[in-house]
Structures are given as C-alpha cells and as structure tokens.
Short mmCIF file of C-alpha atoms in Angstrom, two decimals:
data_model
loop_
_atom_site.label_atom_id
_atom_site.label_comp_id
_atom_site.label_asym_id
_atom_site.label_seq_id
_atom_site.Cartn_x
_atom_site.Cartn_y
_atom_site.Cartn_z
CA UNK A 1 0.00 0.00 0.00
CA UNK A 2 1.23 3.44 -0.82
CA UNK A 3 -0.19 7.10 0.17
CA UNK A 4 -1.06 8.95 -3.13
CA UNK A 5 1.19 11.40 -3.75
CA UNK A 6 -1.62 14.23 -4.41
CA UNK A 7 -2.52 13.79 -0.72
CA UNK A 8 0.89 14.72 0.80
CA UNK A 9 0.96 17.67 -1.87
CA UNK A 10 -1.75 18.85 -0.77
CA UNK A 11 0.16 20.08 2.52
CA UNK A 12 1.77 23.70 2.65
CA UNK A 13 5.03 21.82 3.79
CA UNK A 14 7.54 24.83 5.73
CA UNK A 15 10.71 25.87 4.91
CA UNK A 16 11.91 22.67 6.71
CA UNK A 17 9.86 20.36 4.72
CA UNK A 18 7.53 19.69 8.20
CA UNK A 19 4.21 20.77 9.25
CA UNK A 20 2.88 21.02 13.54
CA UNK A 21 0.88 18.76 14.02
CA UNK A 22 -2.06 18.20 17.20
CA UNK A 23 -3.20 15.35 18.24
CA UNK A 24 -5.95 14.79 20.24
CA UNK A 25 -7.86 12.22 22.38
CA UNK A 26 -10.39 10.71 19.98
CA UNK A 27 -12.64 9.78 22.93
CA UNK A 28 -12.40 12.57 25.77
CA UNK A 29 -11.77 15.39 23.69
CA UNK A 30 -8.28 16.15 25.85
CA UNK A 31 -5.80 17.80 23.21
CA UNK A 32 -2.84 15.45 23.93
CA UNK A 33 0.27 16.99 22.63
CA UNK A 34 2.27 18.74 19.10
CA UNK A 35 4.28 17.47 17.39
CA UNK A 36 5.63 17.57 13.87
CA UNK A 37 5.88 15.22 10.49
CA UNK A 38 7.92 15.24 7.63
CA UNK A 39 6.37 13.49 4.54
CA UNK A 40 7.86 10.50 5.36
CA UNK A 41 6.34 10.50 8.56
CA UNK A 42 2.75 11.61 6.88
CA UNK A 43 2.73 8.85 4.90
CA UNK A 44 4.02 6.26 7.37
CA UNK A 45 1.01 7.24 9.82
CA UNK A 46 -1.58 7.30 6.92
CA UNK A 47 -0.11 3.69 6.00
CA UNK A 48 0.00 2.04 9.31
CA UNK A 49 -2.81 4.06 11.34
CA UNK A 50 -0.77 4.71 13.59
CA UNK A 51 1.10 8.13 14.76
CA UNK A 52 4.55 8.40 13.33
CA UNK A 53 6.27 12.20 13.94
CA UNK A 54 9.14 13.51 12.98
CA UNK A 55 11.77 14.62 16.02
CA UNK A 56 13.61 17.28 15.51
CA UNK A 57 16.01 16.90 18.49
CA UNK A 58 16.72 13.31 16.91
CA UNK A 59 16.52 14.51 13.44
CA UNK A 60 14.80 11.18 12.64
CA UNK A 61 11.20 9.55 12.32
CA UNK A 62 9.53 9.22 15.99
CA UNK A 63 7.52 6.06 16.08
CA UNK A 64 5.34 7.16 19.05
CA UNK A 65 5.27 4.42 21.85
CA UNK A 66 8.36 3.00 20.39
CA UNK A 67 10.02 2.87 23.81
CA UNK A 68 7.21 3.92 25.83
CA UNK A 69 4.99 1.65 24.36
CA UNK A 70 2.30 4.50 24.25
CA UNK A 71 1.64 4.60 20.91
CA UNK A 72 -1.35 6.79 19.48
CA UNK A 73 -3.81 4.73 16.96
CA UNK A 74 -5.18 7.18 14.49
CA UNK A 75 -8.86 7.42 13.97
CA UNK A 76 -9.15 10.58 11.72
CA UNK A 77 -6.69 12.75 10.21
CA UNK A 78 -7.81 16.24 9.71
CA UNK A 79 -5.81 19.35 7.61
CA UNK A 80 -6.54 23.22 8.02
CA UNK A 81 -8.11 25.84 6.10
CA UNK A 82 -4.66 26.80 5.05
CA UNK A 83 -3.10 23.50 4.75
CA UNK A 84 -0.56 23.67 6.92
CA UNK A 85 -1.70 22.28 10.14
CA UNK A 86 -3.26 18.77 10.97
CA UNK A 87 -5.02 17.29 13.53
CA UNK A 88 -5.01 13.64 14.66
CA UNK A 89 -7.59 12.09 16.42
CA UNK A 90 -6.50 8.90 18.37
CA UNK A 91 -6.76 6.68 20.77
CA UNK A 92 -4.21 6.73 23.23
CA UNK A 93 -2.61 3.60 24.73
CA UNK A 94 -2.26 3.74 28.50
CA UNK A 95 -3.79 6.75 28.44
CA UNK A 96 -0.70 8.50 28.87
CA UNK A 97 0.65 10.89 26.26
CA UNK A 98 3.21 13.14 27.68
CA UNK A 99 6.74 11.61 28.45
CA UNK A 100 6.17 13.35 31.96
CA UNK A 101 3.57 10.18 32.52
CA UNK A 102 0.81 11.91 32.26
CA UNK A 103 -2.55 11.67 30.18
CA UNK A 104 -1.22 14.75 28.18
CA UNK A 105 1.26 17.38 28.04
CA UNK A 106 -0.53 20.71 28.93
CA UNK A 107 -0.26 20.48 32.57
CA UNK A 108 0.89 23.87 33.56
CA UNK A 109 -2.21 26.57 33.75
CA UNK A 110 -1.84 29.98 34.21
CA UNK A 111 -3.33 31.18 38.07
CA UNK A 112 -4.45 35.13 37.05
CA UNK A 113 -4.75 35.56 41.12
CA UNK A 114 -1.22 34.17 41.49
CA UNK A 115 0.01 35.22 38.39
CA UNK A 116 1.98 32.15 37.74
CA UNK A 117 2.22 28.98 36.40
CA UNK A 118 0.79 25.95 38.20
CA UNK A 119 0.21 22.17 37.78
CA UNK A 120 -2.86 20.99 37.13
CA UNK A 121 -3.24 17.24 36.22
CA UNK A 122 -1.35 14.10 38.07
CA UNK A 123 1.29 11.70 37.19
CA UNK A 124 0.02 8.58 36.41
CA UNK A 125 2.87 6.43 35.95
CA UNK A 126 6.64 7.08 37.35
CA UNK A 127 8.76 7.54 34.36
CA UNK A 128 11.62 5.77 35.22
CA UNK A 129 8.29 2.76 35.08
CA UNK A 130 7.88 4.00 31.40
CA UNK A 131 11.72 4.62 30.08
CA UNK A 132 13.19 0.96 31.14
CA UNK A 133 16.66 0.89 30.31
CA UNK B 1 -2.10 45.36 35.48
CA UNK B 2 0.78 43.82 33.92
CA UNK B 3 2.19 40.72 33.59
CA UNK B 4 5.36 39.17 35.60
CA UNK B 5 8.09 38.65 33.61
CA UNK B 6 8.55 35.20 35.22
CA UNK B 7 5.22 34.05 33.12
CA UNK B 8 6.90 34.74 30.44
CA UNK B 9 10.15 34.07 30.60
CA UNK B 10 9.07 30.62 31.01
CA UNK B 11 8.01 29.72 27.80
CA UNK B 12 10.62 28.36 25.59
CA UNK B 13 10.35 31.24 22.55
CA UNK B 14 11.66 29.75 19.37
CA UNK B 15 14.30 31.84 17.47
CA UNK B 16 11.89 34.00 15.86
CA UNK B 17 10.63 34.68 18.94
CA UNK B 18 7.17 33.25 18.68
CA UNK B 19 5.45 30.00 20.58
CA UNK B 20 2.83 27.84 18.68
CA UNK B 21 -0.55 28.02 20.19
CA UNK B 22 -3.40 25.93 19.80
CA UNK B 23 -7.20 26.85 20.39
CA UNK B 24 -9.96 24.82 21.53
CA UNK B 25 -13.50 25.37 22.42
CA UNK B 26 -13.90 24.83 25.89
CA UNK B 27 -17.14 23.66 26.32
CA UNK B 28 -17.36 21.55 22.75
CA UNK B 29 -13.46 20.47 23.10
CA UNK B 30 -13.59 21.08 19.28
CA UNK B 31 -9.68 22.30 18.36
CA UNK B 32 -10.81 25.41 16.77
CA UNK B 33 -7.46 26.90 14.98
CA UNK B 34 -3.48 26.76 15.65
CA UNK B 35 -1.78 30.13 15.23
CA UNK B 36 1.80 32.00 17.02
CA UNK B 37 2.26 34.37 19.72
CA UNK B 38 5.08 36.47 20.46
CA UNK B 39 5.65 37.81 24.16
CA UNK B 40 3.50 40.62 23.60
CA UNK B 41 0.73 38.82 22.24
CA UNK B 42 0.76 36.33 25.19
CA UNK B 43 1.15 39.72 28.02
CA UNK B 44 -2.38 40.95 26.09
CA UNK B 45 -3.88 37.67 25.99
CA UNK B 46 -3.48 37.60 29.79
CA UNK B 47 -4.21 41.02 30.41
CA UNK B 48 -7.54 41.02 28.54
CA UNK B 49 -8.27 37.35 28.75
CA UNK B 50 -8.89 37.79 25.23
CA UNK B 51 -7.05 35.80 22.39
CA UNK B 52 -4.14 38.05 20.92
CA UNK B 53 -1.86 36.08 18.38
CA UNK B 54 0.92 37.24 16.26
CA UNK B 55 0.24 37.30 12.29
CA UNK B 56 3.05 35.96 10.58
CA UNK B 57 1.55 36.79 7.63
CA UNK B 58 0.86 40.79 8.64
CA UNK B 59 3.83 41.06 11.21
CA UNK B 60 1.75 42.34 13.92
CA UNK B 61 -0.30 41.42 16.68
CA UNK B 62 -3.65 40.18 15.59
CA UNK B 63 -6.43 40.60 17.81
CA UNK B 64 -8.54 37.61 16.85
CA UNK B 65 -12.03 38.51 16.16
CA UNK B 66 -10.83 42.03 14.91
CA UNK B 67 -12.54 42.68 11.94
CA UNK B 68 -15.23 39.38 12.08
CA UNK B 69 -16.28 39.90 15.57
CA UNK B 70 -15.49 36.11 16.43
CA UNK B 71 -13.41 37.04 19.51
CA UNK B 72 -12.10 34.61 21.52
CA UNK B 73 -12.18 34.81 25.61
CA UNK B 74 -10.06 33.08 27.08
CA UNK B 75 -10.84 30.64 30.22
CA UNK B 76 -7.51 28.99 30.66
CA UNK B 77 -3.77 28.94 29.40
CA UNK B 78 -1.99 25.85 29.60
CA UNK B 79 1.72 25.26 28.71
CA UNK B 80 3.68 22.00 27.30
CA UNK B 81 6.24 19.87 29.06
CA UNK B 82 8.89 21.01 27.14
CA UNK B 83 6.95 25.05 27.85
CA UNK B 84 7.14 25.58 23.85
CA UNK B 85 3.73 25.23 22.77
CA UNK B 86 0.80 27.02 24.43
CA UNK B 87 -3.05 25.61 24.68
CA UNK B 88 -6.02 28.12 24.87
CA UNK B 89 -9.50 27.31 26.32
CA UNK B 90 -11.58 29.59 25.12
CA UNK B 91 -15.15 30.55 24.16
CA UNK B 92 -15.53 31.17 20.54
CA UNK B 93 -17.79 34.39 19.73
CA UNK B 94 -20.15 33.35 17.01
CA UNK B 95 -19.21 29.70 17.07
CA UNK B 96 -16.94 30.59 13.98
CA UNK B 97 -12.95 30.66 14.56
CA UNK B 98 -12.47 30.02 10.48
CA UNK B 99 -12.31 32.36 8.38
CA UNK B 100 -13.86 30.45 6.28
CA UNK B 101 -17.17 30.92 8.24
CA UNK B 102 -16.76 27.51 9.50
CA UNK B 103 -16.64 26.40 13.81
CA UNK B 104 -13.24 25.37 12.83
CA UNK B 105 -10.47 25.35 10.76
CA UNK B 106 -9.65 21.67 10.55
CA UNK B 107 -12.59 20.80 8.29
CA UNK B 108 -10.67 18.41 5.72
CA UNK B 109 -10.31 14.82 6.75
CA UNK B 110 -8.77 12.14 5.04
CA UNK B 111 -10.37 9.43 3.23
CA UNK B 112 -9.09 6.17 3.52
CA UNK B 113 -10.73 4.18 1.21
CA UNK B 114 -10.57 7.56 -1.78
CA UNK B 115 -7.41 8.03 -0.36
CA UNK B 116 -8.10 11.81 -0.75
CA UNK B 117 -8.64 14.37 1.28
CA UNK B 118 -12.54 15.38 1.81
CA UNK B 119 -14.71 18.49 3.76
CA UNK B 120 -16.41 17.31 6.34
CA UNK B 121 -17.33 20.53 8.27
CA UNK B 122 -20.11 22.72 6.38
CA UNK B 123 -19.66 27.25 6.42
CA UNK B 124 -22.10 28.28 8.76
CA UNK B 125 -21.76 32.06 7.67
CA UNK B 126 -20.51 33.41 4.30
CA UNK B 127 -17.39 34.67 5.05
CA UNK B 128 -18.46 37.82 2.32
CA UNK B 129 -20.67 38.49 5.36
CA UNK B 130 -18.06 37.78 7.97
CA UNK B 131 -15.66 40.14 6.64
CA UNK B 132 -17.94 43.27 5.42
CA UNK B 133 -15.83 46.10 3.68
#
C-alpha cells in the first residue's frame, strides 16, 4: 500500500519540509500533545494508522510508543483551512501521552490571582516505570 | 495590570521569537485553529483574557475577532512539558474561529478508502458576510 502522492501535496510543507501537528484524544476530547511530520512520517502514519512524527532533536522519524509503548492509533486525520496544520484524532494507549507520565502534556495553567504557572493534572505512571533501560 | 516577567520568561520562545498556540473550544473540546504568539501577544492575551496572536503573515499582533467579531475569551492557558507550545480554552464568539465561516479550521479529513482528502465541516456564515468592507 502506498499514500497517493496528491494527498501529501496537498500540505503547505515549511521551509523545513515539516508541518505542527495536534493530536488529540479521539474519545475525551483532551488535546494530547504537538508534534511535527515530515512526509515520510505523513505517509508512514496514513499507511500504518498509527502516529509516526518527525523529532527534531533526533533529526529522525519518531515512532510514538516506540520505547514507551504508548503509541497513538489514528482514527481521523484532519488538515486546516490553510493546509498547513493537521489534527489527529487517536486513541491513546495507557492513556498517557506526555513523556512526563501523564494523560497529556498541557499540565501547567496559568493562576491570574497568582500570576503564575501551576500544575494541574497528576502523574500517572513514574517515568523511570515507562523509560526501562 | 501587567504581567510578571517570570510568566513569560518561562516559555521556551523559538528563534523568531514566537510559541505555537493551539485553540480549543472549551465547552465543545472542538480544536478550533493553531496560530503563534510572540511575548506581547501572550502579556495581552493575559491582560484582557482575550485571544491576541501574532500574524506571521501581517507582522503584527492580531487581535482575533478584529474585523469578524469572532473574539475569543479566554478561560484557561496551559503550557507544554517542554513550555514551547501554548493551549487556549476559550469561548468562541459566534461559534466561527475560520475564516472560512466555519466552527473550525480543521474541516478536511482524510479518506481512507478515496485516499483523498474530503470536507467534512459545512460554512455556517458566508465569510463575504463575515468580513464586510
């Protein structure tokens, strides 16, 4: 099986040849973190329904879950009105997104009475449980 | 009022100086549109708990809902684990953030089986009537 090429065209690719990409939790809604693809890694998740980013601090395709085990199954991918943003919906093994072990990664709010940052959802799972060496 | 520089200073600004921001509906959880802020974008958006995002496009600070009326208040900020990417709940004005005259702008969704892309959102206003002249 291969992705048509019109389909990855179809994305207003940047300067770096990647596009941000959001994906959130097909079932409660939570927006679970951003990432980014390259084409390689558009067509790798439209081929195996499954989210594949690109990592820029690894300079290499991101296989999410591949060491956490957390990986994302895509129901639905979605592109913006100016092609150059997608969403995923998924469903998230473990129900933890965020390498932090939490069900997502936006877990800092802002506190206007404090004015400062503070935590807001729990760890579920120690880390050092997720990241065996 | 003004904002501590510690809120900020925080967030991990990219070398252009801008953070990616994402926008979603608080009460639907619909993501409504992705767009940048610089610092002072993010100091208005917590001053007037109003969404204030910086155009790339126009090089200034675009107070969303500026010319359509589909303002954006803003219930929560939430920040990444890595504090480079920024997560508005807000209530969407209108129930249009596109300027398309649609809720949102990630109204294309990918066919599997047509392997094409396909609309799957309808306009709920004409956007001639959006953006009046």
């Amino acid at each position: 099986m291969s992705v048509m090429s019109n389909v990855v065209n179809r994305i207003a690719w940047d300067e770096k040849g990647l596009v941000p990409v959001i994906a959130q939790d097909a079932n409660s809604g939570n927006v679970l973190m951003f990432a980014w693809m390259n084409r390689e890694a558009l067509e790798q998740t439209l081929i195996l329904k499954r989210a594949v980013y690109f990592s820029r601090s690894r300079n290499r395709l991101w296989f999410k879950g591949e060491e956490s085990g957390h990986v994302q199954h895509v129901k639905a991918v979605r592109m913006d009105c100016d092609q150059d943003v997608l969403l995923l919906l998924v469903e998230q093994v473990g129900g933890i997104a965020c390498h932090t072990g939490r069900n997502n990664c936006f877990f800092e709010e802002y506190d206007w009475d404090k004015q400062d940052w503070h935590v807001v959802a729990p760890v579920l799972k120690n880390p050092d449980d997720i990241y065996k060496s």
